[in-house]
PDB file of C-alpha atoms and ligand atoms in Angstrom:
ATOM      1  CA  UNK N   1     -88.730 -23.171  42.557  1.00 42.00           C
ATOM      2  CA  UNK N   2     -86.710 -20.281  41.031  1.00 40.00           C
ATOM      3  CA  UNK N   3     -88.869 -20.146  37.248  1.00 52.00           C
ATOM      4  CA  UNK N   4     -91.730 -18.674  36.863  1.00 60.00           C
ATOM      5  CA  UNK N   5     -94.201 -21.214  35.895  1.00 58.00           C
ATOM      6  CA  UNK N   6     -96.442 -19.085  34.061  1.00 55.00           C
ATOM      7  CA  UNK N   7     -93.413 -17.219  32.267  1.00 61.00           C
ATOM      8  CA  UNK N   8     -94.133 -18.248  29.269  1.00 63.00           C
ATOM      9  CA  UNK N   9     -97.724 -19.151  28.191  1.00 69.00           C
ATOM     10  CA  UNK N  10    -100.094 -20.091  31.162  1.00 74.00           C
ATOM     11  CA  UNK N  11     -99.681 -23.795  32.075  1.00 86.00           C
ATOM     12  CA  UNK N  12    -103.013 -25.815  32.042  1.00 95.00           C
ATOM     13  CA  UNK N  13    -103.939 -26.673  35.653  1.00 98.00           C
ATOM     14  CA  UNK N  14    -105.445 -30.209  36.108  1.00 98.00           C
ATOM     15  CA  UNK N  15    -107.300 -31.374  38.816  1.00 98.00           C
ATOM     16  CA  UNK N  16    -106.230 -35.182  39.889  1.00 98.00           C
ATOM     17  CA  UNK N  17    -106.830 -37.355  43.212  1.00 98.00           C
ATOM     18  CA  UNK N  18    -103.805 -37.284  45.306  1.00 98.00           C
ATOM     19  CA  UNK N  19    -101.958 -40.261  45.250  1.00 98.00           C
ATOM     20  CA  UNK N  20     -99.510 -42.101  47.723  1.00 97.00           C
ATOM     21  CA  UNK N  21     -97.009 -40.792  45.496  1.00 97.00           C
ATOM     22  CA  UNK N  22     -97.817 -37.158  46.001  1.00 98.00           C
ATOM     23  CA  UNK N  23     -96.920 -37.243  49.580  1.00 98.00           C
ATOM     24  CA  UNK N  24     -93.214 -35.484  49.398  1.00 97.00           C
ATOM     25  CA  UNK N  25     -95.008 -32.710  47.670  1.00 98.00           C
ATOM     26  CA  UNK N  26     -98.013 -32.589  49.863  1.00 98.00           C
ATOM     27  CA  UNK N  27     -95.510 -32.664  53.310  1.00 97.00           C
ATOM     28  CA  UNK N  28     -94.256 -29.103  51.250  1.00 97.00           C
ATOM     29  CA  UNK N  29     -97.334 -27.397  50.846  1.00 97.00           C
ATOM     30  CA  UNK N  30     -98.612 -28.442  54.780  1.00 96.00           C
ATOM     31  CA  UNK N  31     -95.039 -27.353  56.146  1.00 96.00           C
ATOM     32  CA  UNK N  32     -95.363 -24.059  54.539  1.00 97.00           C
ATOM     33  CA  UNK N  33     -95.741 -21.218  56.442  1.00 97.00           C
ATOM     34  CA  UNK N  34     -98.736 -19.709  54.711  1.00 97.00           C
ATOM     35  CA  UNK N  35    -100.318 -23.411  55.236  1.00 97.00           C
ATOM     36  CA  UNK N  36     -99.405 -22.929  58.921  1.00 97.00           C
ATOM     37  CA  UNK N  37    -101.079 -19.661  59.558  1.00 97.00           C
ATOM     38  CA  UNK N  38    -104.071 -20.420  57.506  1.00 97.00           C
ATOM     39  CA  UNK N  39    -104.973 -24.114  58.889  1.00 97.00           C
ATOM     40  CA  UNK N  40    -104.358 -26.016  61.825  1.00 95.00           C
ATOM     41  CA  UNK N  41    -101.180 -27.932  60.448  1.00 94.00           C
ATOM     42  CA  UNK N  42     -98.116 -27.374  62.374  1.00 91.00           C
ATOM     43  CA  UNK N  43     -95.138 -26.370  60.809  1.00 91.00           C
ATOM     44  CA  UNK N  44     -93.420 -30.004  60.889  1.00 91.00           C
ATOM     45  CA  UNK N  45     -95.274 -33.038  60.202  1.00 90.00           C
ATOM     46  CA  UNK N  46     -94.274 -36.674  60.105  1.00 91.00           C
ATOM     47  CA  UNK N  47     -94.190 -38.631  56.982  1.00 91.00           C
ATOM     48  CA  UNK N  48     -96.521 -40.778  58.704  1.00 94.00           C
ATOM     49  CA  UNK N  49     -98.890 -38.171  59.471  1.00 94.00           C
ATOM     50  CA  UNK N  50     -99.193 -36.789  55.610  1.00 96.00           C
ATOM     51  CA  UNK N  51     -99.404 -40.629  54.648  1.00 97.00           C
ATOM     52  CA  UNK N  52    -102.663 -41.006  56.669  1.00 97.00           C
ATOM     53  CA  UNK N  53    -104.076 -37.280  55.518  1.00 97.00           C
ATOM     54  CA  UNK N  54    -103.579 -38.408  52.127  1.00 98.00           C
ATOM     55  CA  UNK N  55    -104.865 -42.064  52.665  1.00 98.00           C
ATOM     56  CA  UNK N  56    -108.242 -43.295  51.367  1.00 97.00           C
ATOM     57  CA  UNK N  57    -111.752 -42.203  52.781  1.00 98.00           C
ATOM     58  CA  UNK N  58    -114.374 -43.331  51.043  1.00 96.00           C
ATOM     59  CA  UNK N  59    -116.039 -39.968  52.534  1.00 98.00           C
ATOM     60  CA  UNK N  60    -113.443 -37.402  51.724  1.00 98.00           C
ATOM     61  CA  UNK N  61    -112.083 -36.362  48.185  1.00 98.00           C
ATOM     62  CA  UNK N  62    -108.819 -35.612  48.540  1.00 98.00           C
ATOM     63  CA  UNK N  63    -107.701 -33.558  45.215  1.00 98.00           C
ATOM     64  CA  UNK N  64    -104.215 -32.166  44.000  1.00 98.00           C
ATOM     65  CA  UNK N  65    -104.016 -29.375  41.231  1.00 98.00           C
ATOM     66  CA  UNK N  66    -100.520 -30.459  38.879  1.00 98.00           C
ATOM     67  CA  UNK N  67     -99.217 -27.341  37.361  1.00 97.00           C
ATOM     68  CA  UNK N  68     -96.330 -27.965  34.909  1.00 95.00           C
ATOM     69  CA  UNK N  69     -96.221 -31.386  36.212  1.00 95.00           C
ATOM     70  CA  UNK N  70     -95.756 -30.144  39.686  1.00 97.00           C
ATOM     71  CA  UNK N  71     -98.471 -30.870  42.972  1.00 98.00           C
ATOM     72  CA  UNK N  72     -99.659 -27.095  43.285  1.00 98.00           C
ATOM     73  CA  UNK N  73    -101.533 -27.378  45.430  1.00 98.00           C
ATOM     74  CA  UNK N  74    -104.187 -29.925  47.482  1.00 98.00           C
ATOM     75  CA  UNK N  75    -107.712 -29.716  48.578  1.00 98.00           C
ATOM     76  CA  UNK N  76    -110.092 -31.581  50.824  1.00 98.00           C
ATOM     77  CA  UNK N  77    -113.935 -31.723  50.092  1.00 98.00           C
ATOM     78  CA  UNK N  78    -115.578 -34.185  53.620  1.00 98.00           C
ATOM     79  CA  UNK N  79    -119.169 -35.296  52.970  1.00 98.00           C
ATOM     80  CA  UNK N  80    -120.764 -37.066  55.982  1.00 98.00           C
ATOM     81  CA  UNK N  81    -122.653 -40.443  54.251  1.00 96.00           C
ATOM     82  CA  UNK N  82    -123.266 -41.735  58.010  1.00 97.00           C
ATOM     83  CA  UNK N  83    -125.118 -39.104  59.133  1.00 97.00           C
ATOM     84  CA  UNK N  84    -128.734 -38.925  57.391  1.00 96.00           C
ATOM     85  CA  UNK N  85    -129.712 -35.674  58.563  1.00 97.00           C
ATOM     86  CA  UNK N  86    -126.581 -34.014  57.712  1.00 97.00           C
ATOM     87  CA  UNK N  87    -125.987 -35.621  54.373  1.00 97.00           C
ATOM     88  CA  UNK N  88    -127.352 -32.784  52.353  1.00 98.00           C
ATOM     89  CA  UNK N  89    -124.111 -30.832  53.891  1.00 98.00           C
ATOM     90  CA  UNK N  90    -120.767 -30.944  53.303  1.00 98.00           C
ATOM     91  CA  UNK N  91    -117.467 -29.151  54.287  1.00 98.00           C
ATOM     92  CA  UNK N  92    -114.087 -27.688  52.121  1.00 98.00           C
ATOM     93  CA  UNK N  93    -111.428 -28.692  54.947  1.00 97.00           C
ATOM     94  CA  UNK N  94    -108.066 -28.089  53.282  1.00 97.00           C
ATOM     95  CA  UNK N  95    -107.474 -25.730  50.471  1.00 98.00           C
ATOM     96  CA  UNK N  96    -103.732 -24.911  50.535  1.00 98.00           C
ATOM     97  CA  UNK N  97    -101.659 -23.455  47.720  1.00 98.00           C
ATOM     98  CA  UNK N  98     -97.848 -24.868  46.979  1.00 98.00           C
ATOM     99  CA  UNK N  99     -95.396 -22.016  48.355  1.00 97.00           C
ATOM    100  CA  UNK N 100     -94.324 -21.775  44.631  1.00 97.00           C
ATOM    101  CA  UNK N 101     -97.417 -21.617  43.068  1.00 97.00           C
ATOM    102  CA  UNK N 102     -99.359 -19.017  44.874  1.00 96.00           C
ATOM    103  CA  UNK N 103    -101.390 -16.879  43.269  1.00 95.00           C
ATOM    104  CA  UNK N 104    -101.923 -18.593  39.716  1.00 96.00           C
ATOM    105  CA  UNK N 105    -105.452 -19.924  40.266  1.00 97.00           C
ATOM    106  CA  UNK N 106    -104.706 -22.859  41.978  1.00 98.00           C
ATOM    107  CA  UNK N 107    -106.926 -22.102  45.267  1.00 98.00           C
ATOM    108  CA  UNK N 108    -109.553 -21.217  42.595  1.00 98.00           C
ATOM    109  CA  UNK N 109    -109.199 -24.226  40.772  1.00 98.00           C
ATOM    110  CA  UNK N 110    -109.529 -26.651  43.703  1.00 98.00           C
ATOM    111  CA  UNK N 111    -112.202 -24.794  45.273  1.00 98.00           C
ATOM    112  CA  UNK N 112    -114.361 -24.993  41.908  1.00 98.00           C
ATOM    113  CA  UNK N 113    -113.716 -28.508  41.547  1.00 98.00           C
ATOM    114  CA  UNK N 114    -114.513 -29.302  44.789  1.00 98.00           C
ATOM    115  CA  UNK N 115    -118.328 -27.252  44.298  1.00 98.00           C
ATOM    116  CA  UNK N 116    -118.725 -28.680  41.355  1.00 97.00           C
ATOM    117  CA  UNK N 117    -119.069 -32.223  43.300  1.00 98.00           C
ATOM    118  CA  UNK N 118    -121.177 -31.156  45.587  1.00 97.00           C
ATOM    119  CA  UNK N 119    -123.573 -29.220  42.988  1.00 96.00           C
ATOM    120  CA  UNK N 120    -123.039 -31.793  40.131  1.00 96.00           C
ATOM    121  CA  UNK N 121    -121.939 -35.194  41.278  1.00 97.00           C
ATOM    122  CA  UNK N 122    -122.933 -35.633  45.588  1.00 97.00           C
ATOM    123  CA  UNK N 123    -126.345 -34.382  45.747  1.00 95.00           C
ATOM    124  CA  UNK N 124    -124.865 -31.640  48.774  1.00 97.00           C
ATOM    125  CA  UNK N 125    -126.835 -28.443  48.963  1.00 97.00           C
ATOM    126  CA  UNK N 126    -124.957 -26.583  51.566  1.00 98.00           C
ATOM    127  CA  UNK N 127    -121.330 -26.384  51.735  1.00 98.00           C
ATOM    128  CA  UNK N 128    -119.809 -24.367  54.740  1.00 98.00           C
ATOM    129  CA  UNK N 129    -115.970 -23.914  55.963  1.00 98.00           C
ATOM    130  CA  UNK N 130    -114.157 -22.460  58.589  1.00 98.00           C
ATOM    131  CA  UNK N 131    -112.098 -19.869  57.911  1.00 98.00           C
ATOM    132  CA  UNK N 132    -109.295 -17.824  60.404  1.00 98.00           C
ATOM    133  CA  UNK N 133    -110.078 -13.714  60.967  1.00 98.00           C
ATOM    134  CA  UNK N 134    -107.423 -11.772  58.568  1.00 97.00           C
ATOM    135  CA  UNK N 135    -106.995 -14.804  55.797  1.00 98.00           C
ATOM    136  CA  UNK N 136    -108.025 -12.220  53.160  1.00 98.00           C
ATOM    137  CA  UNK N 137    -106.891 -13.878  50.745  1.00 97.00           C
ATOM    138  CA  UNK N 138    -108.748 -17.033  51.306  1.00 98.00           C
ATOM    139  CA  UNK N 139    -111.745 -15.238  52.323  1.00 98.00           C
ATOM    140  CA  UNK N 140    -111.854 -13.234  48.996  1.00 98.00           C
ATOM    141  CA  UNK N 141    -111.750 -16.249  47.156  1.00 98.00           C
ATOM    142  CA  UNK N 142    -114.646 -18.140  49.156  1.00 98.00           C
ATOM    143  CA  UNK N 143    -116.850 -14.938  48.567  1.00 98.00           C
ATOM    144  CA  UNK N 144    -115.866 -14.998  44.719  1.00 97.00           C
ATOM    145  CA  UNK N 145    -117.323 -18.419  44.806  1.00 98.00           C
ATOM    146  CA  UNK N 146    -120.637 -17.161  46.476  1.00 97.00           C
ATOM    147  CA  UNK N 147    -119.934 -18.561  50.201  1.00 98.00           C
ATOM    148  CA  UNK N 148    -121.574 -16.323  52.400  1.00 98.00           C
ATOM    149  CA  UNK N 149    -119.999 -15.747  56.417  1.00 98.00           C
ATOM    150  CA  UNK N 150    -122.558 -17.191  58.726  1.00 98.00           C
ATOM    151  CA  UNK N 151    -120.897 -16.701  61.992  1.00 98.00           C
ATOM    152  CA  UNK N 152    -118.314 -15.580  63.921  1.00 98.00           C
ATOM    153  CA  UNK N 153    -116.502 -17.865  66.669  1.00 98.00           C
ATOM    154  CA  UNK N 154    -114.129 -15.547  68.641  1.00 98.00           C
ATOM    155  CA  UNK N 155    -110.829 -16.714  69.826  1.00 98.00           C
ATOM    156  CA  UNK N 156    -111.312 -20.342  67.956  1.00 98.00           C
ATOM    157  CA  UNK N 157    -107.606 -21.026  67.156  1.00 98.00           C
ATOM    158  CA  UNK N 158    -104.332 -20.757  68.206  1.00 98.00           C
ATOM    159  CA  UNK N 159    -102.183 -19.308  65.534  1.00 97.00           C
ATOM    160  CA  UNK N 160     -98.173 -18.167  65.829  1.00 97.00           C
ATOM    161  CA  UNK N 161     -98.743 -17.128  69.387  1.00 97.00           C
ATOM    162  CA  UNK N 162    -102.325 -15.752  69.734  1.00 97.00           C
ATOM    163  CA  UNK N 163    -105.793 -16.766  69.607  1.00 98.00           C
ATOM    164  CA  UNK N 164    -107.897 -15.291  66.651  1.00 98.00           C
ATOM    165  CA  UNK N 165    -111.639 -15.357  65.689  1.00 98.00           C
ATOM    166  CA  UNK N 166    -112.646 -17.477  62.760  1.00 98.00           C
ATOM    167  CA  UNK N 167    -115.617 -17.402  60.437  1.00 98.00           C
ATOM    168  CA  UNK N 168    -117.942 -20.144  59.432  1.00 98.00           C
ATOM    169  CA  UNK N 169    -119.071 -19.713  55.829  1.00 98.00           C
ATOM    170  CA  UNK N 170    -121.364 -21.520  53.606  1.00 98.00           C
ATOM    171  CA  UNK N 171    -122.671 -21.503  50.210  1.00 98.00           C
ATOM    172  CA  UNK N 172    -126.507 -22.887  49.676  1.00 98.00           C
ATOM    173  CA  UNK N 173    -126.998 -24.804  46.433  1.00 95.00           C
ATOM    174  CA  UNK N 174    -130.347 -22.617  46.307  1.00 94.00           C
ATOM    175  CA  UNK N 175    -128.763 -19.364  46.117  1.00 94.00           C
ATOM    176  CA  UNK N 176    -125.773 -20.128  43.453  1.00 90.00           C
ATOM    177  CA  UNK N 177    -128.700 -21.128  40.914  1.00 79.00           C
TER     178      UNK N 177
HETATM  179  C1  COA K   1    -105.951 -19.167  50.225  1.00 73.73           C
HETATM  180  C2  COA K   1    -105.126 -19.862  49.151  1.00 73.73           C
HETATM  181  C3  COA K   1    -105.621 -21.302  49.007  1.00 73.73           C
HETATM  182  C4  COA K   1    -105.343 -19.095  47.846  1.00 73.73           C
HETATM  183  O1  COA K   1    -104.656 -19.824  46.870  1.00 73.73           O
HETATM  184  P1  COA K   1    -104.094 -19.181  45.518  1.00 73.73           P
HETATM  185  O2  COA K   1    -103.782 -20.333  44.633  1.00 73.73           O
HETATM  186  O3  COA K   1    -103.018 -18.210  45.800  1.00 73.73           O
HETATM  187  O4  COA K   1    -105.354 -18.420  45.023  1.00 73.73           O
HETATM  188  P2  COA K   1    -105.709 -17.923  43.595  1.00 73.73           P
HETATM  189  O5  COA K   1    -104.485 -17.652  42.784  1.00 73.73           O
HETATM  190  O6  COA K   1    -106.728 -18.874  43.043  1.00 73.73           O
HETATM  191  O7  COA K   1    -106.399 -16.531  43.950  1.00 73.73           O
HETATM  192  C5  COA K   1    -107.554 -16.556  44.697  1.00 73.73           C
HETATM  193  C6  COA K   1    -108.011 -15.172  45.082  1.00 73.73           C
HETATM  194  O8  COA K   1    -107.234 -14.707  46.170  1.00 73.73           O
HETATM  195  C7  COA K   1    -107.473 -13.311  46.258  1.00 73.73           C
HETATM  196  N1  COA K   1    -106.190 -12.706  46.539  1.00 73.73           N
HETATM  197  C8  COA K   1    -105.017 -12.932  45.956  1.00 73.73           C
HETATM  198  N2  COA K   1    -104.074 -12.215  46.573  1.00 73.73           N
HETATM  199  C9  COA K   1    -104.686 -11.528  47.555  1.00 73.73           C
HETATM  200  C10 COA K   1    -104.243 -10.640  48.577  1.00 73.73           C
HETATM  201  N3  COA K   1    -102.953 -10.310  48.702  1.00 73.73           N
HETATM  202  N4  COA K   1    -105.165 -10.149  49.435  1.00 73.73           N
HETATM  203  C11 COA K   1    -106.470 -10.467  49.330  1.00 73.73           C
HETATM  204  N5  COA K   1    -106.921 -11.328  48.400  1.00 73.73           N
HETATM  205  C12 COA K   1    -106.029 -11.843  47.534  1.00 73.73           C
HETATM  206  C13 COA K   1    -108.092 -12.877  45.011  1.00 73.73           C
HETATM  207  O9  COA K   1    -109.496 -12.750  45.226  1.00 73.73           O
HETATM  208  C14 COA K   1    -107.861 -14.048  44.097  1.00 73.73           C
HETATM  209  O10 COA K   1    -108.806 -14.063  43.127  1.00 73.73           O
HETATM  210  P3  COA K   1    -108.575 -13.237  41.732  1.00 73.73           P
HETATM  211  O11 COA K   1    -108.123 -14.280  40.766  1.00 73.73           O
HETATM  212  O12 COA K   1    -109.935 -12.687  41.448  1.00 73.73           O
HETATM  213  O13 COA K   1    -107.523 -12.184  41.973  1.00 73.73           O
HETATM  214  C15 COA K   1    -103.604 -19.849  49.474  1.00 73.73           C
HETATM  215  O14 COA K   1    -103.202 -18.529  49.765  1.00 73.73           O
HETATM  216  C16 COA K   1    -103.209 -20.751  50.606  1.00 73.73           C
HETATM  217  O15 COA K   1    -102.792 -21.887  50.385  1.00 73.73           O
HETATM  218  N6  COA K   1    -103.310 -20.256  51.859  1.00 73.73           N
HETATM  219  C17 COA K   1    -102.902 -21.044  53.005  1.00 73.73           C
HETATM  220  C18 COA K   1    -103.917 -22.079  53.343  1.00 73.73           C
HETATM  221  C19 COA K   1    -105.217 -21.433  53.682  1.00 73.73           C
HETATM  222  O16 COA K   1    -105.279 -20.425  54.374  1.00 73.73           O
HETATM  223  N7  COA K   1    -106.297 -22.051  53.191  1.00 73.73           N
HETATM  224  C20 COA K   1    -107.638 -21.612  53.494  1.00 73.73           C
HETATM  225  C21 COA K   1    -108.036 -22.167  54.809  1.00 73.73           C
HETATM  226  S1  COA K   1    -109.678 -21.737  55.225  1.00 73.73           S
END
């Protein structure tokens, strides 16, 4: 995209599930190279594959943010019905910002909808994540949201040539009160 989409006035950003539809726009954002380095999506992936990451699961919600009438960006909240002792818990395992639309509150926006199911709508208490050593940016925004770093798991991940530590983080219902 070449236009700023926030030239303007600031576009409304609305929070949607993703669709079948979506899925050109959804292959964009996991090709990306930010996506890449932050996640463990590859840098090419089959149509097939972002068909079935965007198919129905009765235990994931699977959310896109539309800015301007463009997918922004996508998020994935995974609850765990068929396990009754960890039902209480869930997990934030995608939250990836369009190429063109980084840094206009999209990662913000998913990540608040996503809480406010679990707080408001799921019954989930803790929510935790996994997060790479040196995403910054994404780690800034988890701790804005009051998602605390539990752990550190060293050498977890391959990314662009070398392994790196990640983070496990989690936010407890009973402290964001
Ligand atoms: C992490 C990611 C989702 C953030 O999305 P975004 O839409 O750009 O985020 P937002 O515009 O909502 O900004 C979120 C916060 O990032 C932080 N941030 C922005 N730029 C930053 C930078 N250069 N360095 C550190 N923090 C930065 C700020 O805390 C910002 O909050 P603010 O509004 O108080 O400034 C996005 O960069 C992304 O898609 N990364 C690749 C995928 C990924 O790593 N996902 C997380 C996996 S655990």
């Amino acid at each position: 995209m070449t236009s700023d989409p926030l030239q303007s006035e600031p576009l409304e950003i609305r929070i949607r599930h993703v669709r079948a539809v979506d899925a050109p726009s959804i292959a964009e954002i996991m090709n990306a190279r930010h996506v890449n380095l932050g996640t463990q999506r590859f840098p090419y992936h089959p149509d097939t594959s972002i068909a079935s990451r965007i198919a129905d699961d009765p235990a994931k919600f699977k959310l896109v943010a539309e800015m301007g009438g463009r997918i922004a960006g996508y998020g994935e909240l995974e609850t765990w019905p068929d396990r009754p002792r960890l039902r209480h818990g869930a997990e934030i395992d995608m939250v990836a910002t369009h190429p063109d639309f980084r840094g206009f509150g999209i990662g913000a926006a998913l990540l608040g909808e996503m809480i406010d199911l679990a707080d408001r709508w799921l019954q989930v208490s803790r929510l935790q994540l996994f997060v790479w050593d040196g995403n910054a940016r994404a780690i800034a925004l988890y701790e804005r949201f009051g998602f605390v770093t539990e752990g550190r798991l060293r050498k977890f991940v391959f990314v662009d040539g070398q392994y790196r530590d990640a983070f496990i983080m989690a936010r407890l219902l009973q402290d964001a009160r």
